[in-house]
Amino acid sequence: MASETPFRVIIVGAGVAGLTVSHCLHKAGIDHIILERRADVAPAMGSSIAMYPGSGRIFHQLGILERMETTCSPCKYSWTRGPDGKDIVHNEFFEIVKKNHGQRILLLERRQLLRNLYETLPDMSRVKLNSEVKSINQLPDGVEVILTDGTVERGDMVLGADGVRGTVRSMMWEHANKMEPGIITAQEKTCMKTNYKLLLGMGPGAPELGEADMTVCHNHKQSMMTLTQPDHTYFSVYFKLDKPYSWPTRKRYTAEEAEAAAESVADHAVSDQAVFGELWRKRDRAALIGVEEGVLDHWYYDRIALVGDCVHKMTPNIGLGGNMAIESVVVLCNHLHAMLVAQQGVKPSLATLRATFAAYQAERKPRVEQIMKFSREVTDSHAWATLSHKYYTKWVLPTKSDQFFPNIIAEIVRQAPKLNYVDVKGFNKGKVTWKDEESRPSALAWSVGWMLRATVLVMLSVGAAQYGKVLPLIKSK
């Protein structure tokens, strides 16, 4: 017998993950609402965000790819430089990625990405601003969310998409330990570590850095990255901490501390023509923050599930964090859609819902663990965290072909999921076959796998053991 009320998802958080959930649930015909504590979906915060071709394919399915492409300019060159700003190696990284996948990497201001996601929603009224969650009550046949203003929202599940410091995760932990004392351990709660602090910001275009370039300047226990568009320059300065820390510790850096951090690297080169102090003086906005990384063991409990940074977080040097959030959204929505189709209008039991969440976690957790480790290795490489990282950057990397790193990225990108219930017809094809579209391993996929194994041998032979540990992780088993 069909239910009188439709299955309803209560999403907490209108960030990249939460807004993408709304798009995907709309395509699945699943009722939902988004609760956002802020008054603005796209506040003037953050810096840039990169959307890889896997996310581009999902945007195509959602009908919003063209909007994304028209709000940013194509990037072209990648530069690797030493502390003095001198070129170590450069190539057309972004052009190679486009040829591999038929879709370019989209570099957007994070605020613009949020605007795009919000303004293209089929029903923007589903987003409730100024809606801060006070508590979550699990009921025998559903769940209710109580807001700080006393409003009550009822549904069948709660999806926490409220970021690395969100409240839904803590509420889930509290409920889980009440139902099964000890199931959420102190070790899991503190698994997200902060090993770096990050000075990030943006300012006007900087012709001396190019109009479509990515530049990484390596240094000792510190690195700089700039990403340019014709009218914007995004900058990131990473400082390796002497002593890492973990949740619940949260360091809130002041404007004065950000200024001091900028002053400490003001004379550091960001290219062979400019130093960081020049970018800092022309900044529009900037902030000093801690960079968390880690993957939780429990992604759900009863009627609460987690998605995005609140359950898996990675360092942002290579720009995969937002993409992993979108991928997790897609996988969860695929499982929810399949569950509801199988239910034929009957509300799923708690046991059925748990099984659906378990399938979601089982599919996603191995991949985000691999990408988290890969991202950390890139961050350590940029900051010359060890002598091996420095050796690799200065003497091994210049011997590699222009295809070397784009092909490593290709092996990551081709494994990205898509929505199973939405046609992908019309999306451009590249040289690399998507894993979910191949009948047998493609020639390039095989060559990438061979290259990764060969690279491990090279790394071991030169003593760069850290690379040997992590590169095989991005290969699917």
Short mmCIF file of C-alpha atoms in Angstrom, two decimals:
data_model
loop_
_atom_site.label_atom_id
_atom_site.label_comp_id
_atom_site.label_asym_id
_atom_site.label_seq_id
_atom_site.Cartn_x
_atom_site.Cartn_y
_atom_site.Cartn_z
CA MET A 1 0.00 0.00 0.00
CA ALA A 2 1.40 3.35 -1.05
CA SER A 3 2.27 5.92 1.62
CA GLU A 4 0.03 8.95 2.09
CA THR A 5 3.08 11.23 2.36
CA PRO A 6 6.11 10.95 0.08
CA PHE A 7 9.57 10.00 1.31
CA ARG A 8 11.20 13.24 2.44
CA VAL A 9 14.86 14.14 2.94
CA ILE A 10 15.85 16.97 5.31
CA ILE A 11 19.20 18.36 4.17
CA VAL A 12 21.21 20.45 6.61
CA GLY A 13 23.63 22.81 4.88
CA ALA A 14 23.37 24.71 1.58
CA GLY A 15 26.99 24.41 0.55
CA VAL A 16 28.39 22.63 -2.49
CA ALA A 17 27.21 19.22 -1.25
CA GLY A 18 23.78 20.32 -0.02
CA LEU A 19 22.84 22.25 -3.16
CA THR A 20 24.04 19.40 -5.38
CA VAL A 21 21.86 17.01 -3.36
CA SER A 22 18.84 19.17 -4.16
CA HIS A 23 19.57 19.01 -7.89
CA CYS A 24 20.02 15.24 -7.78
CA LEU A 25 16.93 14.58 -5.65
CA HIS A 26 14.84 16.72 -7.99
CA LYS A 27 15.94 14.55 -10.91
CA ALA A 28 14.92 11.48 -8.87
CA GLY A 29 11.55 12.97 -7.94
CA ILE A 30 12.34 12.80 -4.20
CA ASP A 31 10.81 15.38 -1.85
CA HIS A 32 13.28 17.39 0.21
CA ILE A 33 14.12 20.62 1.98
CA ILE A 34 17.45 22.36 2.71
CA LEU A 35 18.07 24.10 6.03
CA GLU A 36 20.84 26.71 5.98
CA ARG A 37 21.79 28.63 9.11
CA ARG A 38 23.26 31.60 7.22
CA ALA A 39 21.26 34.42 5.64
CA ASP A 40 23.14 34.11 2.34
CA VAL A 41 23.80 31.00 0.29
CA ALA A 42 26.91 32.51 -1.29
CA PRO A 43 28.71 34.71 1.27
CA ALA A 44 31.98 36.46 0.44
CA MET A 45 34.14 33.71 1.86
CA GLY A 46 36.75 31.32 0.56
CA SER A 47 38.76 31.54 -2.61
CA SER A 48 38.74 29.28 -5.68
CA ILE A 49 37.40 25.81 -6.29
CA ALA A 50 38.26 23.43 -9.13
CA MET A 51 35.69 21.15 -10.72
CA TYR A 52 37.27 18.22 -12.54
CA PRO A 53 35.72 16.50 -15.60
CA GLY A 54 33.95 13.96 -13.39
CA SER A 55 31.98 16.78 -11.78
CA GLY A 56 31.54 18.32 -15.22
CA ARG A 57 29.83 15.12 -16.40
CA ILE A 58 27.48 15.29 -13.40
CA PHE A 59 26.74 18.97 -14.09
CA HIS A 60 25.90 17.96 -17.66
CA GLN A 61 23.40 15.42 -16.35
CA LEU A 62 21.87 18.09 -14.13
CA GLY A 63 21.62 20.55 -17.03
CA ILE A 64 23.88 23.18 -15.44
CA LEU A 65 27.25 22.62 -17.13
CA GLU A 66 26.81 25.51 -19.57
CA ARG A 67 26.12 27.90 -16.67
CA MET A 68 29.32 26.72 -14.97
CA GLU A 69 31.39 27.15 -18.12
CA THR A 70 30.14 30.68 -18.81
CA THR A 71 31.17 31.91 -15.34
CA CYS A 72 34.87 31.05 -15.61
CA SER A 73 37.69 31.14 -18.15
CA PRO A 74 39.68 28.11 -19.38
CA CYS A 75 43.00 27.50 -17.66
CA LYS A 76 45.97 26.39 -19.73
CA TYR A 77 49.46 26.29 -18.19
CA SER A 78 50.85 24.65 -15.07
CA TRP A 79 54.13 25.94 -13.61
CA THR A 80 56.32 24.30 -10.99
CA ARG A 81 58.86 26.68 -9.45
CA GLY A 82 61.46 26.66 -6.72
CA PRO A 83 61.73 29.05 -3.73
CA ASP A 84 63.46 31.61 -5.97
CA GLY A 85 60.58 31.61 -8.46
CA LYS A 86 62.65 30.00 -11.21
CA ASP A 87 60.89 27.51 -13.45
CA ILE A 88 61.50 23.81 -12.73
CA VAL A 89 58.98 22.44 -15.20
CA HIS A 90 55.87 23.69 -16.98
CA ASN A 91 53.31 22.24 -19.39
CA GLU A 92 49.80 22.60 -20.78
CA PHE A 93 48.30 20.49 -17.99
CA PHE A 94 44.75 21.79 -18.42
CA GLU A 95 44.71 21.27 -22.18
CA ILE A 96 45.91 17.68 -21.76
CA VAL A 97 43.19 16.98 -19.19
CA LYS A 98 40.57 18.30 -21.63
CA LYS A 99 41.87 16.06 -24.41
CA ASN A 100 41.82 13.08 -22.06
CA HIS A 101 38.22 13.56 -20.91
CA GLY A 102 36.50 15.84 -23.42
CA GLN A 103 35.87 18.35 -20.64
CA ARG A 104 38.09 21.00 -19.12
CA ILE A 105 38.71 21.63 -15.44
CA LEU A 106 36.46 24.46 -14.30
CA LEU A 107 38.14 27.00 -12.03
CA LEU A 108 35.56 29.14 -10.27
CA GLU A 109 35.39 31.45 -7.31
CA ARG A 110 33.74 29.32 -4.64
CA ARG A 111 31.03 31.93 -4.15
CA GLN A 112 30.27 31.86 -7.88
CA LEU A 113 29.96 28.07 -7.83
CA LEU A 114 27.44 28.35 -4.98
CA ARG A 115 25.50 31.01 -6.88
CA ASN A 116 25.42 28.79 -9.94
CA LEU A 117 24.17 25.79 -7.97
CA TYR A 118 21.54 27.85 -6.15
CA GLU A 119 20.23 29.96 -9.01
CA THR A 120 19.79 26.92 -11.28
CA LEU A 121 17.76 24.96 -8.73
CA PRO A 122 14.41 23.94 -10.24
CA ASP A 123 12.76 25.09 -7.00
CA MET A 124 14.73 27.61 -4.91
CA SER A 125 11.91 27.71 -2.34
CA ARG A 126 13.21 24.41 -0.98
CA VAL A 127 16.16 26.30 0.54
CA LYS A 128 15.26 27.78 3.93
CA LEU A 129 17.78 30.42 5.05
CA ASN A 130 18.32 31.56 8.66
CA SER A 131 17.37 28.02 9.71
CA GLU A 132 19.76 26.80 12.39
CA VAL A 133 19.30 23.28 13.72
CA LYS A 134 18.87 22.94 17.48
CA SER A 135 18.16 19.21 17.80
CA ILE A 136 17.17 16.07 15.91
CA ASN A 137 14.62 13.61 17.23
CA GLN A 138 14.45 10.07 15.89
CA LEU A 139 10.88 8.77 15.76
CA PRO A 140 9.56 5.24 15.17
CA ASP A 141 8.38 6.18 11.67
CA GLY A 142 10.56 9.14 10.80
CA VAL A 143 12.62 12.02 12.10
CA GLU A 144 12.00 15.59 13.16
CA VAL A 145 14.41 18.51 13.13
CA ILE A 146 13.84 21.33 15.59
CA LEU A 147 15.23 24.74 14.66
CA THR A 148 16.41 27.41 17.06
CA ASP A 149 13.30 29.50 16.29
CA GLY A 150 11.05 26.61 17.30
CA THR A 151 10.12 25.51 13.78
CA VAL A 152 9.83 21.74 13.34
CA GLU A 153 10.59 19.98 10.05
CA ARG A 154 9.52 16.35 9.67
CA GLY A 155 10.83 13.80 7.22
CA ASP A 156 12.17 10.29 6.79
CA MET A 157 15.91 10.99 7.01
CA VAL A 158 18.35 13.77 7.81
CA LEU A 159 21.37 14.36 5.59
CA GLY A 160 24.21 16.28 7.22
CA ALA A 161 25.93 18.42 4.58
CA ASP A 162 26.96 21.20 6.95
CA GLY A 163 30.73 20.99 6.64
CA VAL A 164 33.70 19.82 8.64
CA ARG A 165 32.51 21.61 11.80
CA GLY A 166 28.80 20.96 11.29
CA THR A 167 26.34 20.09 14.04
CA VAL A 168 24.60 17.09 12.44
CA ARG A 169 27.66 14.89 12.86
CA SER A 170 27.87 15.66 16.58
CA MET A 171 24.14 14.98 16.97
CA MET A 172 24.54 11.67 15.14
CA TRP A 173 27.43 10.70 17.40
CA GLU A 174 25.41 11.53 20.50
CA HIS A 175 22.42 9.51 19.31
CA ALA A 176 24.58 6.55 18.24
CA ASN A 177 26.39 6.34 21.58
CA LYS A 178 23.07 6.61 23.41
CA MET A 179 21.69 3.67 21.44
CA GLU A 180 24.95 1.66 21.39
CA PRO A 181 27.37 2.96 24.01
CA GLY A 182 30.92 3.08 22.69
CA ILE A 183 30.10 2.63 18.99
CA ILE A 184 31.59 6.07 18.18
CA THR A 185 35.04 6.05 19.74
CA ALA A 186 37.31 8.89 20.74
CA GLN A 187 39.73 7.66 18.08
CA GLU A 188 37.14 8.19 15.36
CA LYS A 189 36.10 11.58 16.70
CA THR A 190 39.71 12.77 16.56
CA CYS A 191 40.63 11.13 13.23
CA MET A 192 40.46 14.40 11.32
CA LYS A 193 43.88 15.98 11.80
CA THR A 194 45.18 19.45 11.00
CA ASN A 195 48.77 19.31 9.77
CA TYR A 196 48.83 22.60 7.86
CA LYS A 197 47.49 26.10 8.20
CA LEU A 198 46.49 27.93 5.05
CA LEU A 199 46.52 31.60 4.12
CA LEU A 200 44.09 31.91 1.24
CA GLY A 201 42.52 34.77 -0.60
CA MET A 202 41.87 36.50 -3.89
CA GLY A 203 42.50 39.76 -5.65
CA PRO A 204 42.48 41.36 -9.12
CA GLY A 205 44.13 39.85 -12.16
CA ALA A 206 47.93 39.68 -12.16
CA PRO A 207 49.32 39.71 -15.73
CA GLU A 208 52.79 38.81 -14.45
CA LEU A 209 51.33 35.45 -13.36
CA GLY A 210 49.46 34.87 -16.60
CA GLU A 211 45.73 34.95 -17.31
CA ALA A 212 45.04 31.21 -17.26
CA ASP A 213 47.83 29.67 -15.21
CA MET A 214 48.42 27.55 -12.15
CA THR A 215 51.74 28.17 -10.40
CA VAL A 216 53.20 26.20 -7.48
CA CYS A 217 56.26 27.56 -5.69
CA HIS A 218 57.89 24.91 -3.52
CA ASN A 219 59.69 25.78 -0.33
CA HIS A 220 60.83 24.19 2.92
CA LYS A 221 57.81 23.20 5.07
CA GLN A 222 55.80 25.75 3.12
CA SER A 223 54.41 26.27 -0.39
CA MET A 224 52.55 28.83 -2.46
CA MET A 225 49.98 28.33 -5.17
CA THR A 226 48.40 30.90 -7.46
CA LEU A 227 45.58 30.36 -9.92
CA THR A 228 44.77 33.09 -12.41
CA GLN A 229 41.81 34.22 -14.45
CA PRO A 230 41.70 37.39 -16.54
CA ASP A 231 40.04 39.36 -13.73
CA HIS A 232 40.98 37.36 -10.63
CA THR A 233 44.03 35.93 -8.90
CA TYR A 234 43.55 33.27 -6.24
CA PHE A 235 46.39 32.57 -3.82
CA SER A 236 47.10 29.90 -1.21
CA VAL A 237 50.06 29.73 1.15
CA TYR A 238 50.51 26.49 3.10
CA PHE A 239 52.47 26.36 6.34
CA LYS A 240 53.30 22.95 7.82
CA LEU A 241 52.56 22.95 11.55
CA ASP A 242 55.19 21.91 14.06
CA LYS A 243 52.51 20.15 16.08
CA PRO A 244 49.32 18.81 14.41
CA TYR A 245 45.99 18.95 16.25
CA SER A 246 42.57 17.34 15.86
CA TRP A 247 38.87 17.78 16.72
CA PRO A 248 37.51 19.29 18.90
CA THR A 249 40.41 21.76 18.89
CA ARG A 250 39.73 24.56 16.45
CA LYS A 251 42.12 27.43 15.99
CA ARG A 252 40.39 30.63 14.92
CA TYR A 253 43.08 32.87 13.51
CA THR A 254 42.65 36.61 13.78
CA ALA A 255 43.16 39.21 11.07
CA GLU A 256 46.36 40.20 12.87
CA GLU A 257 47.64 36.62 12.71
CA ALA A 258 46.81 36.48 9.00
CA GLU A 259 48.72 39.71 8.48
CA ALA A 260 51.71 38.31 10.37
CA ALA A 261 51.65 35.12 8.28
CA ALA A 262 51.57 37.18 5.09
CA GLU A 263 54.42 39.37 6.30
CA SER A 264 56.55 36.29 7.00
CA VAL A 265 56.43 35.33 3.31
CA ALA A 266 56.07 38.78 1.74
CA ASP A 267 59.44 38.54 0.00
CA HIS A 268 58.90 34.98 -1.25
CA ALA A 269 58.67 34.61 -5.01
CA VAL A 270 55.40 33.58 -6.63
CA SER A 271 56.97 33.66 -10.09
CA ASP A 272 60.17 34.91 -11.68
CA GLN A 273 58.60 38.39 -11.82
CA ALA A 274 56.63 38.85 -8.59
CA VAL A 275 56.71 38.29 -4.83
CA PHE A 276 53.82 37.42 -2.55
CA GLY A 277 53.74 40.81 -0.84
CA GLU A 278 52.53 42.37 -4.09
CA LEU A 279 49.54 40.03 -4.23
CA TRP A 280 48.79 40.57 -0.54
CA ARG A 281 48.68 44.37 -0.84
CA LYS A 282 46.13 44.15 -3.67
CA ARG A 283 43.93 41.47 -2.07
CA ASP A 284 40.14 41.78 -2.02
CA ARG A 285 39.82 39.37 0.89
CA ALA A 286 41.88 36.77 2.71
CA ALA A 287 41.79 34.50 5.76
CA LEU A 288 44.09 32.22 7.73
CA ILE A 289 42.54 28.84 8.50
CA GLY A 290 43.44 25.31 9.59
CA VAL A 291 43.27 22.53 7.00
CA GLU A 292 41.60 19.37 8.28
CA GLU A 293 42.00 15.96 6.65
CA GLY A 294 40.59 12.54 7.44
CA VAL A 295 37.80 10.03 6.78
CA LEU A 296 35.29 8.87 9.40
CA ASP A 297 34.40 5.22 10.04
CA HIS A 298 30.67 5.83 10.54
CA TRP A 299 28.84 7.70 7.79
CA TYR A 300 25.34 7.07 9.14
CA TYR A 301 23.35 5.93 12.11
CA ASP A 302 19.64 5.12 12.01
CA ARG A 303 17.98 7.91 10.00
CA ILE A 304 20.95 10.28 9.86
CA ALA A 305 23.54 10.15 7.07
CA LEU A 306 26.54 12.36 6.36
CA VAL A 307 28.00 13.65 3.09
CA GLY A 308 30.88 15.90 2.06
CA ASP A 309 33.44 17.53 4.34
CA CYS A 310 31.70 16.47 7.55
CA VAL A 311 32.60 12.84 6.79
CA HIS A 312 35.61 13.04 4.45
CA LYS A 313 38.01 15.97 4.20
CA MET A 314 41.29 16.37 2.34
CA THR A 315 43.97 18.97 1.77
CA PRO A 316 43.06 21.26 -1.15
CA ASN A 317 46.33 21.59 -3.12
CA ILE A 318 45.18 19.33 -5.94
CA GLY A 319 41.56 20.53 -5.66
CA LEU A 320 39.77 17.20 -5.29
CA GLY A 321 37.80 17.83 -2.07
CA GLY A 322 34.76 19.51 -3.61
CA ASN A 323 34.70 16.88 -6.35
CA MET A 324 34.67 14.08 -3.77
CA ALA A 325 31.71 15.75 -2.05
CA ILE A 326 29.79 15.86 -5.33
CA GLU A 327 30.68 12.25 -6.08
CA SER A 328 29.43 11.13 -2.67
CA VAL A 329 26.18 13.02 -3.24
CA VAL A 330 25.67 11.22 -6.54
CA VAL A 331 26.35 7.77 -5.08
CA LEU A 332 23.99 8.36 -2.15
CA CYS A 333 21.25 9.63 -4.46
CA ASN A 334 21.73 6.61 -6.74
CA HIS A 335 21.13 4.32 -3.76
CA LEU A 336 18.15 6.33 -2.51
CA HIS A 337 16.57 6.31 -5.96
CA ALA A 338 17.07 2.54 -6.35
CA MET A 339 15.64 1.95 -2.86
CA LEU A 340 12.48 3.96 -3.53
CA VAL A 341 11.93 2.34 -6.93
CA ALA A 342 12.11 -1.06 -5.24
CA GLN A 343 9.69 0.10 -2.50
CA GLN A 344 7.01 0.93 -5.11
CA GLY A 345 5.52 3.76 -3.10
CA VAL A 346 5.81 2.11 0.31
CA LYS A 347 7.88 3.94 2.90
CA PRO A 348 11.15 2.08 3.57
CA SER A 349 11.63 0.55 7.00
CA LEU A 350 14.48 1.65 9.21
CA ALA A 351 16.27 -1.60 8.34
CA THR A 352 15.92 -0.87 4.62
CA LEU A 353 17.18 2.67 5.11
CA ARG A 354 20.18 1.42 7.09
CA ALA A 355 21.02 -1.06 4.34
CA THR A 356 20.86 1.74 1.76
CA PHE A 357 23.20 3.93 3.81
CA ALA A 358 25.56 0.98 4.34
CA ALA A 359 25.74 0.41 0.57
CA TYR A 360 26.51 4.10 0.06
CA GLN A 361 29.36 4.03 2.59
CA ALA A 362 30.77 0.77 1.23
CA GLU A 363 30.92 2.20 -2.29
CA ARG A 364 32.45 5.54 -1.35
CA LYS A 365 34.75 5.03 1.63
CA PRO A 366 37.62 3.21 -0.17
CA ARG A 367 37.79 5.87 -2.90
CA VAL A 368 37.80 8.90 -0.61
CA GLU A 369 40.44 7.25 1.60
CA GLN A 370 42.64 6.83 -1.46
CA ILE A 371 42.07 10.39 -2.65
CA MET A 372 42.68 11.77 0.83
CA LYS A 373 46.08 10.06 0.96
CA PHE A 374 46.92 11.18 -2.57
CA SER A 375 45.96 14.78 -1.75
CA ARG A 376 48.13 14.70 1.37
CA GLU A 377 51.08 13.42 -0.66
CA VAL A 378 50.69 16.30 -3.12
CA THR A 379 50.54 18.78 -0.23
CA ASP A 380 53.69 17.33 1.34
CA SER A 381 55.40 17.37 -2.04
CA HIS A 382 54.59 21.04 -2.58
CA ALA A 383 55.90 21.92 0.90
CA TRP A 384 59.02 19.75 0.60
CA ALA A 385 57.98 18.02 3.81
CA THR A 386 60.96 15.66 3.45
CA LEU A 387 64.21 15.61 1.51
CA SER A 388 62.70 12.93 -0.71
CA HIS A 389 59.92 15.29 -1.75
CA LYS A 390 62.46 17.96 -2.59
CA TYR A 391 64.64 15.50 -4.52
CA TYR A 392 61.67 14.30 -6.53
CA THR A 393 60.51 17.82 -7.43
CA LYS A 394 63.92 19.18 -8.43
CA TRP A 395 65.55 16.23 -10.15
CA VAL A 396 62.99 13.55 -11.03
CA LEU A 397 59.91 15.54 -12.08
CA PRO A 398 61.76 17.46 -14.83
CA THR A 399 62.58 14.14 -16.51
CA LYS A 400 58.90 13.22 -16.88
CA SER A 401 56.85 13.88 -20.01
CA ASP A 402 54.09 16.50 -20.14
CA GLN A 403 51.58 13.62 -20.06
CA PHE A 404 52.88 12.23 -16.76
CA PHE A 405 50.75 14.02 -14.17
CA PRO A 406 47.65 14.50 -16.40
CA ASN A 407 47.61 10.74 -16.90
CA ILE A 408 47.75 10.13 -13.16
CA ILE A 409 44.80 12.49 -12.86
CA ALA A 410 43.11 10.62 -15.71
CA GLU A 411 43.11 7.41 -13.71
CA ILE A 412 41.44 9.27 -10.82
CA VAL A 413 38.90 11.11 -12.98
CA ARG A 414 37.77 8.14 -15.05
CA GLN A 415 36.57 6.35 -11.91
CA ALA A 416 34.13 9.15 -11.00
CA PRO A 417 30.49 8.02 -10.73
CA LYS A 418 27.50 9.45 -12.55
CA LEU A 419 23.77 9.53 -11.82
CA ASN A 420 22.40 6.13 -12.78
CA TYR A 421 18.88 7.46 -13.40
CA VAL A 422 19.76 10.42 -15.67
CA ASP A 423 20.97 10.16 -19.27
CA VAL A 424 24.55 11.30 -19.94
CA LYS A 425 23.96 11.59 -23.70
CA GLY A 426 25.61 14.59 -25.33
CA PHE A 427 28.59 14.86 -23.00
CA ASN A 428 31.83 15.24 -24.94
CA LYS A 429 34.10 12.22 -25.28
CA GLY A 430 37.84 12.27 -24.69
CA LYS A 431 40.69 9.81 -25.18
CA VAL A 432 40.10 8.16 -21.82
CA THR A 433 37.13 5.84 -21.32
CA TRP A 434 35.02 6.29 -18.20
CA LYS A 435 35.24 3.23 -16.01
CA ASP A 436 31.44 2.84 -15.91
CA GLU A 437 31.27 2.88 -19.73
CA GLU A 438 34.00 0.40 -20.64
CA SER A 439 33.51 -3.24 -21.50
CA ARG A 440 37.20 -3.92 -20.92
CA PRO A 441 40.15 -1.82 -19.70
CA SER A 442 41.00 0.86 -22.25
CA ALA A 443 44.46 1.12 -23.74
CA LEU A 444 45.16 4.41 -21.99
CA ALA A 445 43.87 3.07 -18.69
CA TRP A 446 46.28 0.15 -19.03
CA SER A 447 49.16 2.44 -19.93
CA VAL A 448 48.39 4.67 -16.94
CA GLY A 449 48.42 1.63 -14.69
CA TRP A 450 51.76 0.52 -16.12
CA MET A 451 53.12 4.05 -15.73
CA LEU A 452 52.09 4.18 -12.08
CA ARG A 453 53.82 0.89 -11.31
CA ALA A 454 56.92 2.00 -13.23
CA THR A 455 56.89 5.30 -11.34
CA VAL A 456 56.90 3.43 -8.05
CA LEU A 457 60.05 1.60 -9.12
CA VAL A 458 61.65 4.90 -10.11
CA MET A 459 60.72 6.48 -6.80
CA LEU A 460 62.14 3.58 -4.87
CA SER A 461 65.31 3.65 -6.89
CA VAL A 462 65.89 7.33 -6.08
CA GLY A 463 64.77 7.02 -2.47
CA ALA A 464 61.45 8.88 -2.76
CA ALA A 465 59.64 6.23 -0.81
CA GLN A 466 56.66 8.42 0.03
CA TYR A 467 55.54 8.36 -3.60
CA GLY A 468 55.92 4.62 -3.76
CA LYS A 469 53.50 4.31 -0.87
CA VAL A 470 50.73 6.45 -2.27
CA LEU A 471 50.65 6.25 -6.06
CA PRO A 472 49.32 2.67 -6.19
CA LEU A 473 46.45 3.77 -3.95
CA ILE A 474 44.73 5.69 -6.72
CA LYS A 475 44.46 2.57 -8.84
CA SER A 476 41.21 0.69 -8.42
CA LYS A 477 41.55 -2.79 -7.05
#
